[in-house]
mmCIF file of C-alpha atoms and ligand atoms in Angstrom:
data_model
loop_
_atom_site.group_PDB
_atom_site.id
_atom_site.type_symbol
_atom_site.label_atom_id
_atom_site.label_comp_id
_atom_site.label_asym_id
_atom_site.label_seq_id
_atom_site.Cartn_x
_atom_site.Cartn_y
_atom_site.Cartn_z
ATOM 1 C CA MET E 51 30.955 143.847 102.170
ATOM 2 C CA ILE E 52 33.475 142.962 100.108
ATOM 3 C CA ARG E 53 32.807 144.217 96.269
ATOM 4 C CA LEU E 54 34.778 142.855 93.285
ATOM 5 C CA THR E 55 33.764 144.365 90.345
ATOM 6 C CA GLU E 56 34.354 143.552 86.218
ATOM 7 C CA SER E 57 36.664 147.112 85.627
ATOM 8 C CA SER E 58 38.972 146.481 88.813
ATOM 9 C CA ALA E 59 39.561 143.103 87.700
ATOM 10 C CA THR E 60 41.023 144.512 84.897
ATOM 11 C CA ALA E 61 42.499 146.797 85.908
ATOM 12 C CA ASN E 62 44.643 145.098 88.121
ATOM 13 C CA GLN E 63 45.174 142.469 85.435
ATOM 14 C CA ALA E 64 47.145 145.837 83.706
ATOM 15 C CA THR E 65 49.753 145.949 86.496
ATOM 16 C CA VAL E 66 49.722 142.764 87.884
ATOM 17 C CA ASN E 67 49.927 139.064 87.013
ATOM 18 C CA PRO E 68 46.376 138.372 87.915
ATOM 19 C CA GLU E 69 47.928 134.944 89.407
ATOM 20 C CA HIS E 70 50.223 136.791 91.701
ATOM 21 C CA SER E 71 47.277 138.241 93.327
ATOM 22 C CA LEU E 72 45.667 135.443 93.454
ATOM 23 C CA ALA E 73 48.468 133.400 94.827
ATOM 24 C CA ALA E 74 49.076 136.661 97.723
ATOM 25 C CA ALA E 75 45.335 136.131 98.490
ATOM 26 C CA GLU E 76 45.133 132.561 98.602
ATOM 27 C CA ALA E 77 48.331 133.270 101.186
ATOM 28 C CA LEU E 78 46.581 135.988 102.585
ATOM 29 C CA PHE E 79 43.462 134.541 103.586
ATOM 30 C CA LEU E 80 45.180 131.012 104.542
ATOM 31 C CA SER E 81 47.775 132.499 106.990
ATOM 32 C CA LEU E 82 44.183 134.821 108.720
ATOM 33 C CA GLY E 83 45.042 134.522 112.840
ATOM 34 C CA ASP E 84 41.311 133.920 112.960
ATOM 35 C CA GLY E 85 38.836 131.628 111.761
ATOM 36 C CA ALA E 86 38.092 132.323 108.167
ATOM 37 C CA ILE E 87 35.310 130.613 105.803
ATOM 38 C CA VAL E 88 33.993 131.593 102.216
ATOM 39 C CA THR E 89 30.650 129.885 101.055
ATOM 40 C CA ASP E 90 29.154 130.557 97.273
ATOM 41 C CA GLU E 91 26.146 132.155 96.974
ATOM 42 C CA ALA E 92 24.266 129.013 98.416
ATOM 43 C CA GLY E 93 25.850 129.321 101.706
ATOM 44 C CA ARG E 94 28.114 125.750 100.431
ATOM 45 C CA VAL E 95 31.921 125.814 102.244
ATOM 46 C CA SER E 96 34.365 126.459 99.095
ATOM 47 C CA ARG E 97 37.312 127.951 100.985
ATOM 48 C CA ILE E 98 38.306 127.389 104.486
ATOM 49 C CA ASN E 99 42.087 128.224 106.555
ATOM 50 C CA LYS E 100 43.680 125.688 108.722
ATOM 51 C CA VAL E 101 42.932 127.940 112.201
ATOM 52 C CA ALA E 102 38.754 127.471 111.039
ATOM 53 C CA LEU E 103 39.617 123.911 111.045
ATOM 54 C CA LEU E 104 41.531 123.298 113.939
ATOM 55 C CA LEU E 105 39.134 125.853 116.256
ATOM 56 C CA LEU E 106 35.641 123.490 114.677
ATOM 57 C CA GLY E 107 37.943 120.046 114.815
ATOM 58 C CA TYR E 108 36.894 119.070 110.989
ATOM 59 C CA SER E 109 38.917 118.672 107.964
ATOM 60 C CA ALA E 110 38.807 120.549 105.298
ATOM 61 C CA LYS E 111 37.414 117.271 103.423
ATOM 62 C CA GLU E 112 34.869 117.151 105.817
ATOM 63 C CA LEU E 113 33.246 120.691 105.271
ATOM 64 C CA VAL E 114 34.321 121.764 101.525
ATOM 65 C CA GLY E 115 31.261 121.388 99.414
ATOM 66 C CA ARG E 116 28.696 121.258 102.203
ATOM 67 C CA TRP E 117 25.963 123.739 102.944
ATOM 68 C CA TYR E 118 27.484 125.401 106.414
ATOM 69 C CA PRO E 119 24.314 126.107 108.890
ATOM 70 C CA ASP E 120 23.452 121.688 108.168
ATOM 71 C CA ALA E 121 27.631 120.880 108.508
ATOM 72 C CA VAL E 122 28.583 123.395 112.015
ATOM 73 C CA VAL E 123 26.112 123.141 113.980
ATOM 74 C CA ALA E 124 25.812 126.913 115.732
ATOM 75 C CA GLU E 125 24.049 127.608 119.040
ATOM 76 C CA ASN E 126 22.423 130.809 121.115
ATOM 77 C CA GLU E 127 23.809 131.164 124.563
ATOM 78 C CA ASP E 128 21.389 129.571 126.224
ATOM 79 C CA GLY E 129 22.432 126.695 124.284
ATOM 80 C CA ASN E 130 19.202 126.432 121.677
ATOM 81 C CA ARG E 131 20.357 125.995 118.023
ATOM 82 C CA ILE E 132 20.096 128.354 115.543
ATOM 83 C CA PRO E 133 17.396 127.896 113.297
ATOM 84 C CA ASN E 134 19.517 127.491 109.500
ATOM 85 C CA TRP E 135 17.604 130.685 108.164
ATOM 86 C CA GLU E 136 18.713 132.940 111.246
ATOM 87 C CA ARG E 137 22.489 131.893 111.251
ATOM 88 C CA PRO E 138 24.446 135.354 110.337
ATOM 89 C CA ILE E 139 25.195 133.545 107.033
ATOM 90 C CA THR E 140 21.410 133.495 106.141
ATOM 91 C CA GLN E 141 20.845 136.857 107.040
ATOM 92 C CA VAL E 142 23.985 138.078 104.862
ATOM 93 C CA PHE E 143 23.067 136.944 101.841
ATOM 94 C CA LEU E 144 19.218 138.841 102.776
ATOM 95 C CA GLU E 145 20.496 141.653 104.605
ATOM 96 C CA GLY E 146 23.555 142.148 101.700
ATOM 97 C CA LYS E 147 25.063 144.019 104.445
ATOM 98 C CA SER E 148 28.127 142.570 107.293
ATOM 99 C CA ILE E 149 27.158 141.406 110.506
ATOM 100 C CA SER E 150 28.458 140.558 113.223
ATOM 101 C CA ALA E 151 27.205 138.513 116.500
ATOM 102 C CA ARG E 152 28.471 136.037 119.930
ATOM 103 C CA VAL E 153 27.928 132.260 118.531
ATOM 104 C CA TYR E 154 28.135 129.613 120.002
ATOM 105 C CA TYR E 155 29.997 126.491 117.171
ATOM 106 C CA ARG E 156 30.001 122.817 118.395
ATOM 107 C CA ARG E 157 32.573 121.150 117.720
ATOM 108 C CA LYS E 158 33.075 118.304 115.636
ATOM 109 C CA ASP E 159 33.031 116.296 119.015
ATOM 110 C CA GLY E 160 30.386 118.578 120.357
ATOM 111 C CA SER E 161 31.919 120.780 122.759
ATOM 112 C CA ARG E 162 30.722 123.843 122.450
ATOM 113 C CA MET E 163 33.810 127.261 122.368
ATOM 114 C CA ALA E 164 32.125 130.684 121.686
ATOM 115 C CA THR E 165 32.990 132.447 119.195
ATOM 116 C CA PHE E 166 32.873 136.303 118.498
ATOM 117 C CA LEU E 167 31.778 136.192 114.409
ATOM 118 C CA THR E 168 32.010 139.020 111.253
ATOM 119 C CA VAL E 169 30.408 137.736 108.097
ATOM 120 C CA SER E 170 30.410 140.022 105.385
ATOM 121 C CA PRO E 171 28.324 139.280 101.808
ATOM 122 C CA VAL E 172 31.738 138.972 98.916
ATOM 123 C CA MET E 173 29.479 141.210 95.804
ATOM 124 C CA LEU E 174 30.627 140.831 92.059
ATOM 125 C CA ASP E 175 28.656 144.198 90.550
ATOM 126 C CA SER E 176 26.070 144.288 92.770
ATOM 127 C CA LYS E 177 24.911 141.025 93.283
ATOM 128 C CA PRO E 178 26.036 138.670 96.162
ATOM 129 C CA ILE E 179 28.624 136.333 94.689
ATOM 130 C CA GLY E 180 29.069 134.136 98.432
ATOM 131 C CA ALA E 181 30.006 134.481 101.367
ATOM 132 C CA ILE E 182 33.540 134.853 103.993
ATOM 133 C CA GLU E 183 32.749 134.451 108.005
ATOM 134 C CA VAL E 184 35.907 134.985 109.767
ATOM 135 C CA PHE E 185 35.262 133.917 113.322
ATOM 136 C CA ARG E 186 37.462 134.164 117.003
ATOM 137 C CA ASP E 187 37.368 131.753 119.863
ATOM 138 C CA ILE E 188 36.652 134.200 122.889
ATOM 139 C CA THR E 189 35.637 131.315 125.727
ATOM 140 C CA ASN E 190 38.108 132.352 127.826
ATOM 141 C CA GLU E 191 36.438 136.304 127.698
ATOM 142 C CA VAL E 192 32.813 135.015 128.451
ATOM 143 C CA GLU E 193 34.754 132.837 131.173
ATOM 144 C CA LEU E 194 36.151 135.973 132.349
ATOM 145 C CA GLU E 195 33.417 138.144 132.167
ATOM 146 C CA LYS E 196 31.066 135.191 134.118
ATOM 147 C CA THR E 197 33.621 135.332 136.711
ATOM 148 C CA LYS E 198 33.265 138.812 137.011
ATOM 149 C CA ASP E 199 29.381 138.552 136.954
ATOM 150 C CA GLU E 200 29.583 136.116 139.980
ATOM 151 C CA PHE E 201 32.010 138.268 141.771
ATOM 152 C CA ILE E 202 29.694 141.143 141.776
ATOM 153 C CA SER E 203 26.188 139.350 141.875
ATOM 154 C CA LEU E 204 28.418 137.889 145.357
ATOM 155 C CA ALA E 205 30.366 140.658 146.939
ATOM 156 C CA SER E 206 26.698 142.741 146.962
ATOM 157 C CA HIS E 207 24.674 140.707 148.613
ATOM 158 C CA GLN E 208 28.111 140.468 150.795
ATOM 159 C CA LEU E 209 27.685 143.859 151.710
ATOM 160 C CA ARG E 210 24.046 144.413 151.684
ATOM 161 C CA THR E 211 23.620 142.280 154.873
ATOM 162 C CA PRO E 212 25.910 144.728 156.920
ATOM 163 C CA ALA E 213 24.815 147.971 155.289
ATOM 164 C CA THR E 214 21.186 147.348 156.197
ATOM 165 C CA GLY E 215 22.114 146.134 159.909
ATOM 166 C CA VAL E 216 23.663 149.963 159.919
ATOM 167 C CA LYS E 217 20.971 151.154 158.317
ATOM 168 C CA GLN E 218 18.820 150.197 160.760
ATOM 169 C CA TYR E 219 21.020 151.103 163.890
ATOM 170 C CA VAL E 220 21.275 154.436 162.845
ATOM 171 C CA GLY E 221 17.455 154.647 162.361
ATOM 172 C CA MET E 222 16.747 153.632 166.077
ATOM 173 C CA LEU E 223 19.683 156.022 167.425
ATOM 174 C CA LEU E 224 17.832 158.987 165.253
ATOM 175 C CA GLU E 225 14.010 157.820 167.092
ATOM 176 C CA GLY E 226 15.567 157.625 170.175
ATOM 177 C CA TYR E 227 16.448 154.100 171.318
ATOM 178 C CA ALA E 228 19.023 155.151 173.064
ATOM 179 C CA GLY E 229 18.159 158.345 175.063
ATOM 180 C CA THR E 230 17.781 161.979 173.678
ATOM 181 C CA ILE E 231 19.922 162.964 170.770
ATOM 182 C CA THR E 232 21.492 166.765 171.032
ATOM 183 C CA SER E 233 20.409 168.840 167.372
ATOM 184 C CA GLN E 234 24.257 168.487 166.360
ATOM 185 C CA GLN E 235 23.919 164.985 167.167
ATOM 186 C CA ARG E 236 21.152 164.567 164.822
ATOM 187 C CA GLN E 237 22.786 165.920 161.896
ATOM 188 C CA LEU E 238 25.709 163.821 162.370
ATOM 189 C CA LEU E 239 23.485 160.791 162.262
ATOM 190 C CA LYS E 240 20.833 162.177 159.583
ATOM 191 C CA ASN E 241 24.803 162.396 157.085
ATOM 192 C CA ALA E 242 25.066 158.518 158.090
ATOM 193 C CA TYR E 243 21.736 157.558 157.722
ATOM 194 C CA GLU E 244 21.999 159.766 154.216
ATOM 195 C CA SER E 245 25.141 158.376 152.942
ATOM 196 C CA ASN E 246 23.407 154.811 153.776
ATOM 197 C CA GLU E 247 21.010 155.027 151.863
ATOM 198 C CA ARG E 248 23.500 155.699 148.989
ATOM 199 C CA GLN E 249 25.226 152.540 149.512
ATOM 200 C CA LEU E 250 22.366 150.684 149.921
ATOM 201 C CA THR E 251 21.070 152.444 146.386
ATOM 202 C CA ILE E 252 24.538 150.756 145.117
ATOM 203 C CA VAL E 253 24.244 147.962 146.601
ATOM 204 C CA SER E 254 20.645 147.616 145.013
ATOM 205 C CA ASP E 255 21.393 148.514 141.281
ATOM 206 C CA LEU E 256 25.033 145.797 141.280
ATOM 207 C CA LEU E 257 22.208 143.443 142.445
ATOM 208 C CA ARG E 258 19.865 144.156 139.894
ATOM 209 C CA VAL E 259 22.253 144.211 136.804
ATOM 210 C CA ALA E 260 24.022 141.104 138.298
ATOM 211 C CA HIS E 261 20.145 139.111 138.117
ATOM 212 C CA ILE E 262 19.179 140.577 134.994
ATOM 213 C CA ASP E 263 23.105 140.022 133.208
ATOM 214 C CA ALA E 264 22.579 136.332 134.999
ATOM 215 C CA GLY E 265 19.579 135.977 132.257
ATOM 216 C CA LYS E 266 17.345 135.510 135.882
ATOM 217 C CA VAL E 267 14.843 138.335 134.103
ATOM 218 C CA ARG E 268 11.425 136.528 133.746
ATOM 219 C CA LEU E 269 8.894 139.559 132.819
ATOM 220 C CA VAL E 270 5.313 139.028 134.520
ATOM 221 C CA ARG E 271 3.303 140.712 132.054
ATOM 222 C CA GLN E 272 -0.133 142.878 132.862
ATOM 223 C CA ARG E 273 -2.438 144.860 131.341
ATOM 224 C CA VAL E 274 -2.113 148.369 132.926
ATOM 225 C CA ASP E 275 -2.973 151.682 132.388
ATOM 226 C CA LEU E 276 0.590 153.676 131.240
ATOM 227 C CA VAL E 277 -1.227 157.569 131.678
ATOM 228 C CA GLN E 278 -1.607 156.743 135.463
ATOM 229 C CA LEU E 279 1.989 154.752 135.827
ATOM 230 C CA ILE E 280 3.577 157.988 134.286
ATOM 231 C CA GLN E 281 1.767 159.756 136.931
ATOM 232 C CA ASP E 282 1.923 157.776 139.702
ATOM 233 C CA VAL E 283 6.903 157.699 138.078
ATOM 234 C CA ILE E 284 6.204 161.810 138.463
ATOM 235 C CA ASP E 285 4.379 162.040 142.616
ATOM 236 C CA GLY E 286 7.012 159.779 143.550
ATOM 237 C CA LEU E 287 9.674 161.733 142.514
ATOM 238 C CA ASN E 288 8.184 165.377 143.666
ATOM 239 C CA ASN E 289 10.313 166.055 146.026
ATOM 240 C CA VAL E 290 12.976 165.895 143.752
ATOM 241 C CA PHE E 291 11.673 168.492 141.222
ATOM 242 C CA LYS E 292 10.611 171.142 143.914
ATOM 243 C CA ARG E 293 14.676 170.829 145.333
ATOM 244 C CA ARG E 294 15.549 171.956 142.357
ATOM 245 C CA TYR E 295 12.997 174.356 141.196
ATOM 246 C CA GLN E 296 11.791 172.399 138.554
ATOM 247 C CA GLU E 297 8.180 171.674 136.813
ATOM 248 C CA VAL E 298 7.489 168.352 134.534
ATOM 249 C CA ASN E 299 4.334 168.383 132.132
ATOM 250 C CA PHE E 300 3.402 165.620 131.810
ATOM 251 C CA VAL E 301 1.542 165.116 128.361
ATOM 252 C CA HIS E 302 -1.147 162.656 127.408
ATOM 253 C CA PRO E 303 -4.471 161.334 125.262
ATOM 254 C CA LYS E 304 -7.653 161.655 127.280
ATOM 255 C CA THR E 305 -8.242 158.215 127.497
ATOM 256 C CA THR E 306 -6.461 155.473 129.127
ATOM 257 C CA VAL E 307 -2.991 153.836 127.356
ATOM 258 C CA THR E 308 -2.506 150.164 128.145
ATOM 259 C CA ALA E 309 -0.138 148.310 127.106
ATOM 260 C CA GLU E 310 1.259 144.639 128.381
ATOM 261 C CA ILE E 311 4.402 145.511 130.458
ATOM 262 C CA ASP E 312 5.990 144.025 133.127
ATOM 263 C CA VAL E 313 4.911 147.214 135.568
ATOM 264 C CA ASP E 314 7.505 147.216 137.857
ATOM 265 C CA ARG E 315 10.826 147.323 136.008
ATOM 266 C CA ILE E 316 8.844 149.412 133.621
ATOM 267 C CA ARG E 317 7.999 151.535 136.407
ATOM 268 C CA MET E 318 11.658 151.749 136.987
ATOM 269 C CA VAL E 319 12.803 152.729 133.877
ATOM 270 C CA ILE E 320 11.023 155.860 133.719
ATOM 271 C CA GLU E 321 11.384 156.529 136.970
ATOM 272 C CA ASN E 322 15.373 156.180 136.480
ATOM 273 C CA ILE E 323 14.809 158.298 132.826
ATOM 274 C CA VAL E 324 13.107 160.901 134.601
ATOM 275 C CA ASP E 325 15.843 161.074 137.689
ATOM 276 C CA ASN E 326 18.006 161.412 135.520
ATOM 277 C CA ALA E 327 16.406 164.061 132.766
ATOM 278 C CA SER E 328 15.957 166.204 136.484
ATOM 279 C CA LYS E 329 19.704 165.847 137.907
ATOM 280 C CA TYR E 330 21.558 166.086 134.544
ATOM 281 C CA THR E 331 19.506 169.179 134.268
ATOM 282 C CA PRO E 332 19.885 172.543 136.006
ATOM 283 C CA GLU E 333 18.049 173.966 139.018
ATOM 284 C CA GLY E 334 14.929 176.385 137.371
ATOM 285 C CA LYS E 335 15.241 174.860 133.877
ATOM 286 C CA ASN E 336 11.895 172.245 133.101
ATOM 287 C CA LEU E 337 10.877 168.686 132.256
ATOM 288 C CA GLU E 338 8.138 167.481 129.814
ATOM 289 C CA VAL E 339 7.125 163.980 129.805
ATOM 290 C CA THR E 340 5.170 162.834 126.336
ATOM 291 C CA LEU E 341 3.323 160.089 126.454
ATOM 292 C CA ARG E 342 1.451 158.535 122.742
ATOM 293 C CA GLN E 343 -0.502 155.761 121.768
ATOM 294 C CA ARG E 344 1.309 154.627 118.073
ATOM 295 C CA PRO E 345 -0.338 151.825 115.465
ATOM 296 C CA SER E 346 2.102 149.391 116.887
ATOM 297 C CA CYS E 347 3.771 150.150 119.943
ATOM 298 C CA VAL E 348 3.340 152.899 122.701
ATOM 299 C CA GLU E 349 5.286 155.768 122.905
ATOM 300 C CA ILE E 350 6.764 157.828 126.001
ATOM 301 C CA GLU E 351 9.677 160.896 124.945
ATOM 302 C CA VAL E 352 10.934 162.235 128.370
ATOM 303 C CA LYS E 353 12.208 165.802 126.890
ATOM 304 C CA ASP E 354 14.939 168.172 129.329
ATOM 305 C CA GLU E 355 16.774 171.006 129.310
ATOM 306 C CA GLY E 356 19.760 170.321 130.018
ATOM 307 C CA VAL E 357 23.953 169.794 130.339
ATOM 308 C CA GLY E 358 23.178 167.494 126.943
ATOM 309 C CA ILE E 359 24.932 164.377 125.283
ATOM 310 C CA PRO E 360 27.790 164.463 122.498
ATOM 311 C CA ARG E 361 26.791 162.535 120.171
ATOM 312 C CA ARG E 362 29.842 160.186 120.463
ATOM 313 C CA ASP E 363 28.344 158.941 123.821
ATOM 314 C CA ILE E 364 25.005 158.800 123.214
ATOM 315 C CA ASN E 365 26.062 154.289 122.564
ATOM 316 C CA LYS E 366 28.370 154.029 125.614
ATOM 317 C CA MET E 367 25.845 156.064 127.591
ATOM 318 C CA PHE E 368 24.027 152.305 128.014
ATOM 319 C CA GLN E 369 27.023 150.407 128.844
ATOM 320 C CA LYS E 370 27.690 149.033 132.223
ATOM 321 C CA PHE E 371 29.308 151.405 134.519
ATOM 322 C CA SER E 372 29.679 154.298 133.048
ATOM 323 C CA ARG E 373 29.073 157.749 134.027
ATOM 324 C CA LEU E 374 30.018 160.795 131.133
ATOM 325 C CA ASN E 375 31.980 163.400 132.237
ATOM 326 C CA ASN E 376 29.292 166.522 132.200
ATOM 327 C CA PRO E 377 29.171 169.871 134.390
ATOM 328 C CA LEU E 378 26.794 168.202 136.530
ATOM 329 C CA SER E 379 27.693 165.229 136.780
ATOM 330 C CA GLN E 380 30.092 165.653 139.766
ATOM 331 C CA LEU E 381 27.284 166.915 142.036
ATOM 332 C CA VAL E 382 24.709 164.404 141.401
ATOM 333 C CA GLY E 383 26.722 161.002 141.775
ATOM 334 C CA GLY E 384 25.117 158.079 139.805
ATOM 335 C CA THR E 385 27.190 154.116 139.630
ATOM 336 C CA GLY E 386 26.236 154.156 135.742
ATOM 337 C CA LEU E 387 23.773 151.681 135.675
ATOM 338 C CA GLY E 388 20.487 152.400 135.768
ATOM 339 C CA LEU E 389 20.773 153.324 131.520
ATOM 340 C CA TYR E 390 22.270 149.608 131.182
ATOM 341 C CA TRP E 391 20.224 147.993 133.121
ATOM 342 C CA ALA E 392 17.017 149.872 131.495
ATOM 343 C CA LYS E 393 17.677 148.988 127.836
ATOM 344 C CA ARG E 394 18.400 144.916 128.940
ATOM 345 C CA ILE E 395 14.605 145.694 130.851
ATOM 346 C CA ILE E 396 12.497 147.353 127.044
ATOM 347 C CA ASP E 397 14.869 145.201 124.888
ATOM 348 C CA LEU E 398 12.957 142.209 127.026
ATOM 349 C CA HIS E 399 9.706 143.729 126.051
ATOM 350 C CA GLU E 400 11.142 144.274 122.697
ATOM 351 C CA GLY E 401 10.985 147.510 122.614
ATOM 352 C CA GLU E 402 14.169 150.754 122.534
ATOM 353 C CA ILE E 403 15.220 153.484 124.019
ATOM 354 C CA THR E 404 16.567 156.096 121.140
ATOM 355 C CA VAL E 405 18.003 159.479 122.381
ATOM 356 C CA SER E 406 18.240 162.492 120.984
ATOM 357 C CA SER E 407 20.490 165.528 122.353
ATOM 358 C CA LYS E 408 22.714 168.591 122.217
ATOM 359 C CA VAL E 409 24.887 169.524 123.941
ATOM 360 C CA GLY E 410 24.330 172.712 126.757
ATOM 361 C CA LYS E 411 20.023 172.185 125.171
ATOM 362 C CA GLY E 412 18.862 169.042 126.660
ATOM 363 C CA SER E 413 17.968 166.180 125.518
ATOM 364 C CA VAL E 414 14.848 164.187 124.358
ATOM 365 C CA PHE E 415 14.495 160.050 125.361
ATOM 366 C CA THR E 416 12.137 158.322 123.512
ATOM 367 C CA ILE E 417 10.982 154.565 124.925
ATOM 368 C CA SER E 418 9.011 152.553 122.506
ATOM 369 C CA ILE E 419 7.261 149.524 123.715
ATOM 370 C CA PRO E 420 5.797 147.609 120.869
ATOM 371 C CA VAL E 421 1.637 146.891 121.326
HETATM 372 P P1 LIG U 112 24.011 157.409 136.371
HETATM 373 O O1 LIG U 112 23.762 157.082 137.815
HETATM 374 O O2 LIG U 112 25.415 157.972 136.161
HETATM 375 O O3 LIG U 112 22.873 158.405 136.543
HETATM 376 P P2 LIG U 112 23.305 156.147 134.490
HETATM 377 O O4 LIG U 112 23.143 154.602 133.678
HETATM 378 O O5 LIG U 112 21.488 156.861 134.606
HETATM 379 O O6 LIG U 112 23.660 156.345 135.433
HETATM 380 O O7 LIG U 112 23.657 156.756 133.287
HETATM 381 C C1 LIG U 112 24.493 157.496 132.293
HETATM 382 C C2 LIG U 112 25.125 158.544 131.997
HETATM 383 O O8 LIG U 112 24.064 159.316 131.188
HETATM 384 C C3 LIG U 112 24.983 159.538 133.534
HETATM 385 O O9 LIG U 112 26.869 159.911 134.177
HETATM 386 C C4 LIG U 112 25.111 160.885 132.582
HETATM 387 O O10 LIG U 112 26.365 161.339 132.469
HETATM 388 C C5 LIG U 112 24.181 160.509 131.540
HETATM 389 N N1 LIG U 112 22.775 160.635 131.375
HETATM 390 C C6 LIG U 112 21.648 159.667 131.287
HETATM 391 N N2 LIG U 112 20.865 160.397 131.119
HETATM 392 C C7 LIG U 112 21.059 161.530 130.973
HETATM 393 C C8 LIG U 112 20.364 163.536 129.897
HETATM 394 N N3 LIG U 112 19.220 163.276 130.764
HETATM 395 N N4 LIG U 112 21.152 163.980 130.392
HETATM 396 C C9 LIG U 112 21.502 164.153 130.470
HETATM 397 N N5 LIG U 112 23.374 163.000 130.808
HETATM 398 C C10 LIG U 112 22.830 162.389 131.174
#
């Protein structure tokens, strides 16, 4: 937020020639390497720098004095026009704080440009007197991101077929299709089978992420009982808990707790978070899963007594391929894709995942889904 006060203006006047400081501010504004647009409190363009004009393809005459959301069309990723009241420049007046967003602008010639922008209100004595938007062209970055996503998708599709073939052949050898095998051969084949399973898990994680990144996930909602769903997840992971000598306590209301969700995908989200809670908790410690019915949402809390997460890493954890270094990460393995995918799925349900944690004491992951 940019804050001007009457007193700071007076203080400046005592030491600096106001004409000089104005000229310096003007020069700074005009020479910014990014596009910059200043509006008044009604959202009308009052100043615009050369880079902004160059990027948008307009002349200053065509924009100055016009209501900015009307003058320059903004779209979201899918190509839908962002309604004027949802434009960052409008929101900034409502919220009174800076907003950063990825927005696609239509240039004067109709072509589309991906931008990353930050809009800040300009405040004078706690009242907004206008806004400043600074934006840069990120078309190349977006293209590169798309190419990378396509590569991941293609490579994982190509990898899946031969890896599935290996699974079938090793499975056949283990079942004795090619004759009796010695116990030593059996052990080696079992190792091969498990390595191949891990490989297939990585490939399917990559495919799931590529699918959601390509915007191809459409939720298939149906009303289900979450008590039953969570119980199923816990039962399905029973061997995992046994192997680590962990007990899981499931706390839930006596009645059913229903929600309209994409069952298969939410099941995978819960599975991932409960599995993580087990993975990042030492053997012999316990987990607790709690289901709560709130007035406007359902809440699933997964609490562990594990290694914990440093505060600075909490947001990082939800990024693609992000694996944090902790005392168990080498031992348990993983792709760093589970939480990224889980958050995207919860976002599609308009819900939220929050985390609180203490290093060495444990973590609490809470998923809330509006009902
Ligand atoms: P991974 O496949 O590595 O488990 P995730 O995306 O599921 O990938 O998790 C990302 C990282 O977040 C993990 O590598 C781990 O460092 C950290 N993490 C996730 N859950 C927990 C937890 N319950 N306790 C401590 N660290 C966790």
